[in-house]
């Protein structure tokens, strides 16, 4: 197998080997270059583009990974149907001038097998999404830890859409004392408001438009909670979401943005985020909105 390919027209190196990529990036670091890293599972969309562009703007060297990580799927059927669009993904990477693509096989990421000891994620992996998708965040932390060891990025870029994932990675960075700054980028939305996600491909164009009710209801919640108690505003929004035909609300909760513990009142925390998952058109759609931001 060829381990490194140079895409000569665009000067992007495609690495299949963690060891070779690690050596190459060590050279970059020794020259004082800042390394920006965007981990992905491919099927890239405008949300990923925003991460890549931010990484490009803030760093000397940009690394992207495309790897569908088996250890974060609790449902094998979900893993099997995960979309692969490598040709259009590469087009996007070239258009943003990414320097290195890490595009490994499973054996390169997990040379000693996929099993691993639990990572202490301070319980952030066990609640909300974690309670519904057993082992999911352990798998995410396992692969991000491995990537950070290989790439040793100055900054790593993640989307706010997967809010709980960003809290988990924040804890991983603390636990492992990685010298990496996590940059959380705002949610990018489709024209009608649906948060960008690779899963949106499974919806028809009409469903994609109609699914804007999720974002609209979050905006309404934000508006309501500034003139009504949070619990009341939340109850009204839950009632509305439950009334939508063909949709099934999995949860809508307000949490502290750092601890992810539920809050019942806006005064309970400086940082309040509403997290929701709605199943619509057979697809679990995640979204969130920041209701109150910590003052910097
Ligand atoms: O957000 C994702 O696409 C994945 O969870 C990540 C961070 C690339 C790890 O596989």
Coordinates of C-alpha atoms and ligand atoms in Angstrom, one line a residue:
X1 CA 0.0 0.0 0.0
X2 CA 1.2 3.5 -0.8
X3 CA 1.5 5.4 2.5
X4 CA 1.9 9.0 1.3
X5 CA 0.5 10.5 -1.9
X6 CA 1.2 14.0 -3.1
X7 CA -1.7 15.6 -4.9
X8 CA 0.6 17.5 -7.2
X9 CA -1.8 20.0 -8.5
X10 CA -2.8 21.3 -5.1
X11 CA 0.2 20.3 -2.9
X12 CA -1.9 18.4 -0.5
X13 CA -0.2 15.3 1.0
X14 CA -2.5 12.3 1.6
X15 CA -1.2 10.2 4.5
X16 CA -2.3 6.6 5.2
X17 CA 0.3 6.2 8.0
X18 CA 0.1 7.8 11.4
X19 CA 3.9 7.3 11.9
X20 CA 4.9 9.1 8.7
X21 CA 2.4 11.9 9.3
X22 CA 3.7 12.4 12.9
X23 CA 7.3 12.7 11.7
X24 CA 6.2 15.2 9.0
X25 CA 4.3 17.3 11.4
X26 CA 7.2 17.3 13.9
X27 CA 9.2 19.0 11.2
X28 CA 6.5 21.6 10.8
X29 CA 6.4 22.3 14.5
X30 CA 10.2 22.6 14.7
X31 CA 10.0 25.3 12.1
X32 CA 7.6 27.2 14.5
X33 CA 4.5 26.5 12.4
X34 CA 1.1 26.6 14.1
X35 CA -0.9 23.4 13.2
X36 CA -4.7 23.6 12.9
X37 CA -6.5 20.3 12.9
X38 CA -10.0 19.4 11.7
X39 CA -11.0 15.8 12.5
X40 CA -14.0 14.5 10.4
X41 CA -15.7 11.3 9.3
X42 CA -16.0 12.6 5.7
X43 CA -19.2 13.3 3.9
X44 CA -18.1 16.9 4.2
X45 CA -20.6 19.8 4.0
X46 CA -20.7 23.5 4.6
X47 CA -20.4 23.0 8.3
X48 CA -17.0 21.3 7.8
X49 CA -16.0 24.0 5.3
X50 CA -16.4 26.6 8.0
X51 CA -14.1 24.6 10.3
X52 CA -11.5 24.2 7.6
X53 CA -11.6 27.8 6.6
X54 CA -11.2 28.9 10.2
X55 CA -8.3 26.5 10.7
X56 CA -6.7 27.9 7.4
X57 CA -7.1 31.5 8.5
X58 CA -5.5 30.9 12.0
X59 CA -2.7 28.5 11.3
X60 CA 0.4 27.9 9.1
X61 CA -0.3 24.2 8.5
X62 CA -3.8 22.7 8.2
X63 CA -4.4 19.0 8.8
X64 CA -7.8 17.2 8.2
X65 CA -8.6 13.6 9.0
X66 CA -11.3 11.6 7.3
X67 CA -11.9 8.4 9.3
X68 CA -15.3 6.7 10.1
X69 CA -14.4 5.7 13.6
X70 CA -16.0 2.3 14.3
X71 CA -15.7 2.6 18.1
X72 CA -18.1 5.5 18.4
X73 CA -21.0 3.6 16.7
X74 CA -23.3 1.7 19.2
X75 CA -25.4 0.6 16.2
X76 CA -23.5 -1.4 13.5
X77 CA -26.2 -0.6 11.0
X78 CA -25.5 3.1 11.4
X79 CA -21.8 2.5 10.8
X80 CA -22.6 0.4 7.6
X81 CA -24.8 3.1 6.2
X82 CA -22.4 6.0 7.0
X83 CA -22.1 8.0 3.7
X84 CA -18.7 8.0 1.9
X85 CA -18.2 10.9 -0.6
X86 CA -14.4 10.9 -0.8
X87 CA -14.1 12.6 -4.3
X88 CA -16.2 15.6 -3.3
X89 CA -14.5 15.7 0.1
X90 CA -11.1 16.0 -1.6
X91 CA -12.5 18.8 -3.8
X92 CA -13.4 20.7 -0.7
X93 CA -10.1 20.1 1.0
X94 CA -8.2 21.3 -2.1
X95 CA -10.4 24.4 -2.4
X96 CA -9.6 25.4 1.2
X97 CA -5.8 24.6 0.7
X98 CA -5.6 21.9 3.3
X99 CA -1.9 20.8 3.6
X100 CA -2.3 17.3 4.9
X101 CA -5.1 14.7 4.8
X102 CA -4.9 11.8 7.2
X103 CA -7.1 9.1 5.5
X104 CA -6.2 5.9 7.3
X105 CA -7.4 2.3 7.5
X106 CA -8.8 1.1 10.9
X107 CA -5.5 -0.9 11.6
X108 CA -3.4 2.3 11.4
X109 CA -5.6 4.1 13.9
X110 CA -5.9 1.1 16.2
X111 CA -2.7 -1.0 15.7
X112 CA -3.4 -2.9 19.0
X113 CA -7.1 -3.4 18.3
X114 CA -10.2 -1.4 19.0
X115 CA -10.7 -2.3 22.6
X116 CA -9.5 0.3 25.1
X117 CA -9.7 1.2 28.8
X118 CA -12.4 3.7 29.8
X119 CA -11.3 7.3 29.7
X120 CA -12.4 9.4 32.7
X121 CA -14.8 11.9 31.1
X122 CA -16.2 13.1 34.4
X123 CA -19.5 11.5 33.6
X124 CA -20.1 13.9 30.7
X125 CA -20.2 10.8 28.4
X126 CA -23.0 9.1 30.4
X127 CA -25.8 11.7 30.3
X128 CA -28.2 13.0 27.6
X129 CA -26.9 11.7 24.2
X130 CA -24.5 9.4 26.1
X131 CA -27.4 7.8 28.0
X132 CA -29.1 7.0 24.6
X133 CA -25.9 5.9 22.7
X134 CA -24.0 3.6 25.0
X135 CA -20.2 4.0 24.6
X136 CA -20.5 6.7 21.9
X137 CA -18.5 9.4 23.7
X138 CA -15.9 6.9 24.9
X139 CA -15.3 6.0 21.2
X140 CA -15.1 9.7 20.3
X141 CA -12.6 10.4 23.1
X142 CA -10.6 7.3 22.2
X143 CA -10.1 8.4 18.5
X144 CA -9.6 12.1 19.3
X145 CA -6.9 11.2 21.9
X146 CA -5.2 9.1 19.3
X147 CA -5.4 11.9 16.7
X148 CA -4.1 14.5 19.1
X149 CA -1.1 12.2 19.9
X150 CA -0.4 11.8 16.2
X151 CA -1.0 15.4 15.0
X152 CA -0.2 17.4 18.3
X153 CA -2.3 20.3 16.9
X154 CA -1.9 23.9 18.2
X155 CA -5.7 24.3 17.7
X156 CA -8.4 21.7 16.9
X157 CA -11.7 22.8 15.4
X158 CA -15.1 21.3 16.3
X159 CA -18.7 22.3 15.5
X160 CA -21.1 23.6 18.1
X161 CA -23.8 21.4 16.6
X162 CA -22.4 18.5 18.6
X163 CA -22.4 20.4 21.8
X164 CA -22.0 17.5 24.2
X165 CA -19.1 16.3 22.1
X166 CA -17.3 19.6 22.6
X167 CA -17.8 19.3 26.4
X168 CA -16.3 15.7 26.3
X169 CA -13.3 16.8 24.3
X170 CA -12.8 19.8 26.6
X171 CA -12.6 17.2 29.5
X172 CA -10.2 15.0 27.4
X173 CA -7.9 17.9 26.8
X174 CA -7.8 18.6 30.6
X175 CA -7.4 15.0 31.6
X176 CA -4.5 14.3 29.1
X177 CA -3.0 17.8 29.5
X178 CA -2.9 18.2 25.7
X179 CA -1.3 21.5 24.7
X180 CA -4.1 22.0 22.2
X181 CA -6.7 24.8 22.1
X182 CA -10.2 23.6 21.2
X183 CA -12.0 26.1 18.9
X184 CA -15.8 25.6 18.8
X185 CA -17.3 27.1 15.6
X186 CA -20.9 28.3 15.3
X187 CA -23.5 26.0 13.7
X188 CA -23.9 26.4 10.0
X189 CA -27.5 26.0 8.8
X190 CA -29.3 25.1 5.6
X191 CA -31.3 28.1 4.1
X192 CA -34.5 27.3 6.1
X193 CA -32.6 26.8 9.4
X194 CA -31.9 23.0 9.7
X195 CA -28.4 22.5 11.3
X196 CA -26.0 21.1 8.7
X197 CA -25.2 17.4 9.2
X198 CA -24.2 14.5 7.1
X199 CA -27.4 12.8 8.2
X200 CA -29.5 15.5 6.4
X201 CA -28.7 13.6 3.2
X202 CA -31.2 10.9 4.4
X203 CA -34.1 13.5 4.3
X204 CA -36.0 14.4 1.2
X205 CA -35.7 18.1 0.0
X206 CA -39.2 18.7 1.4
X207 CA -38.4 17.1 4.7
X208 CA -35.2 19.3 4.9
X209 CA -37.2 22.4 4.6
X210 CA -39.9 21.3 7.0
X211 CA -37.3 20.3 9.6
X212 CA -36.6 24.0 10.1
X213 CA -39.3 23.8 12.8
X214 CA -36.6 22.6 15.2
X215 CA -34.4 25.7 14.9
X216 CA -37.5 27.9 14.9
X217 CA -38.7 26.4 18.1
X218 CA -35.2 27.0 19.7
X219 CA -35.3 30.6 18.6
X220 CA -38.8 30.9 20.1
X221 CA -37.6 29.3 23.4
X222 CA -34.8 31.9 23.6
X223 CA -37.2 34.7 23.1
X224 CA -39.7 33.3 25.6
X225 CA -37.3 32.6 28.4
X226 CA -36.4 36.3 28.7
X227 CA -39.9 37.3 29.7
X228 CA -41.2 34.0 31.3
X229 CA -39.6 31.6 33.8
X230 CA -37.3 29.1 32.0
X231 CA -39.3 26.1 33.1
X232 CA -42.5 27.6 31.7
X233 CA -40.9 28.6 28.4
X234 CA -39.4 25.1 28.1
X235 CA -42.8 23.4 28.8
X236 CA -44.4 25.5 26.0
X237 CA -41.7 24.6 23.5
X238 CA -41.8 20.9 24.4
X239 CA -45.6 20.9 23.9
X240 CA -45.1 22.5 20.5
X241 CA -42.4 20.0 19.4
X242 CA -44.6 17.1 20.6
X243 CA -47.5 18.4 18.4
X244 CA -45.5 18.3 15.1
X245 CA -46.8 15.6 12.9
X246 CA -44.4 12.8 12.0
X247 CA -41.8 14.1 14.5
X248 CA -40.9 12.5 17.8
X249 CA -39.1 14.6 20.4
X250 CA -36.3 12.6 22.2
X251 CA -35.3 15.4 24.5
X252 CA -35.2 19.2 25.0
X253 CA -33.3 20.2 28.0
X254 CA -31.5 23.3 29.4
X255 CA -28.1 22.6 30.8
X256 CA -25.0 24.4 32.1
X257 CA -22.7 24.7 29.1
X258 CA -19.7 23.4 31.1
X259 CA -21.0 20.7 33.4
X260 CA -24.0 19.7 31.2
X261 CA -26.1 19.5 34.4
X262 CA -29.7 20.5 33.9
X263 CA -30.7 23.9 35.0
X264 CA -34.3 25.0 35.9
X265 CA -33.7 28.7 36.0
X266 CA -31.6 31.1 33.9
X267 CA -30.1 32.5 37.2
X268 CA -28.8 29.0 38.1
X269 CA -25.8 29.3 35.8
X270 CA -23.8 31.9 33.8
X271 CA -23.8 29.7 30.7
X272 CA -27.1 28.1 29.7
X273 CA -27.6 26.0 26.5
X274 CA -30.8 24.2 25.3
X275 CA -30.0 20.8 23.7
X276 CA -32.5 18.9 21.6
X277 CA -32.9 15.8 19.6
X278 CA -35.9 15.3 17.3
X279 CA -36.5 12.3 15.2
X280 CA -38.0 13.3 11.9
X281 CA -38.2 11.5 8.5
X282 CA -36.5 8.6 10.3
X283 CA -33.4 10.6 11.1
X284 CA -32.2 11.8 14.6
X285 CA -31.6 15.5 14.2
X286 CA -29.5 17.3 16.9
X287 CA -29.6 21.0 17.5
X288 CA -28.9 23.5 20.3
X289 CA -29.0 27.1 21.1
X290 CA -27.0 29.2 23.6
X291 CA -29.6 30.9 25.9
X292 CA -27.0 32.7 28.1
X293 CA -23.3 33.2 27.4
X294 CA -20.7 33.6 30.1
X295 CA -19.3 37.1 30.3
X296 CA -15.6 37.2 29.2
Ligands
LIG1 O1 -17.7 14.9 14.9 C1 -17.2 14.0 14.3 O2 -17.3 14.0 13.0 C2 -16.6 12.8 15.0 O3 -17.2 12.5 16.2 C3 -15.1 13.0 15.2 C4 -14.8 14.2 16.1 C5 -14.4 13.3 13.9 C6 -14.5 11.8 15.9 O4 -14.6 10.7 15.1

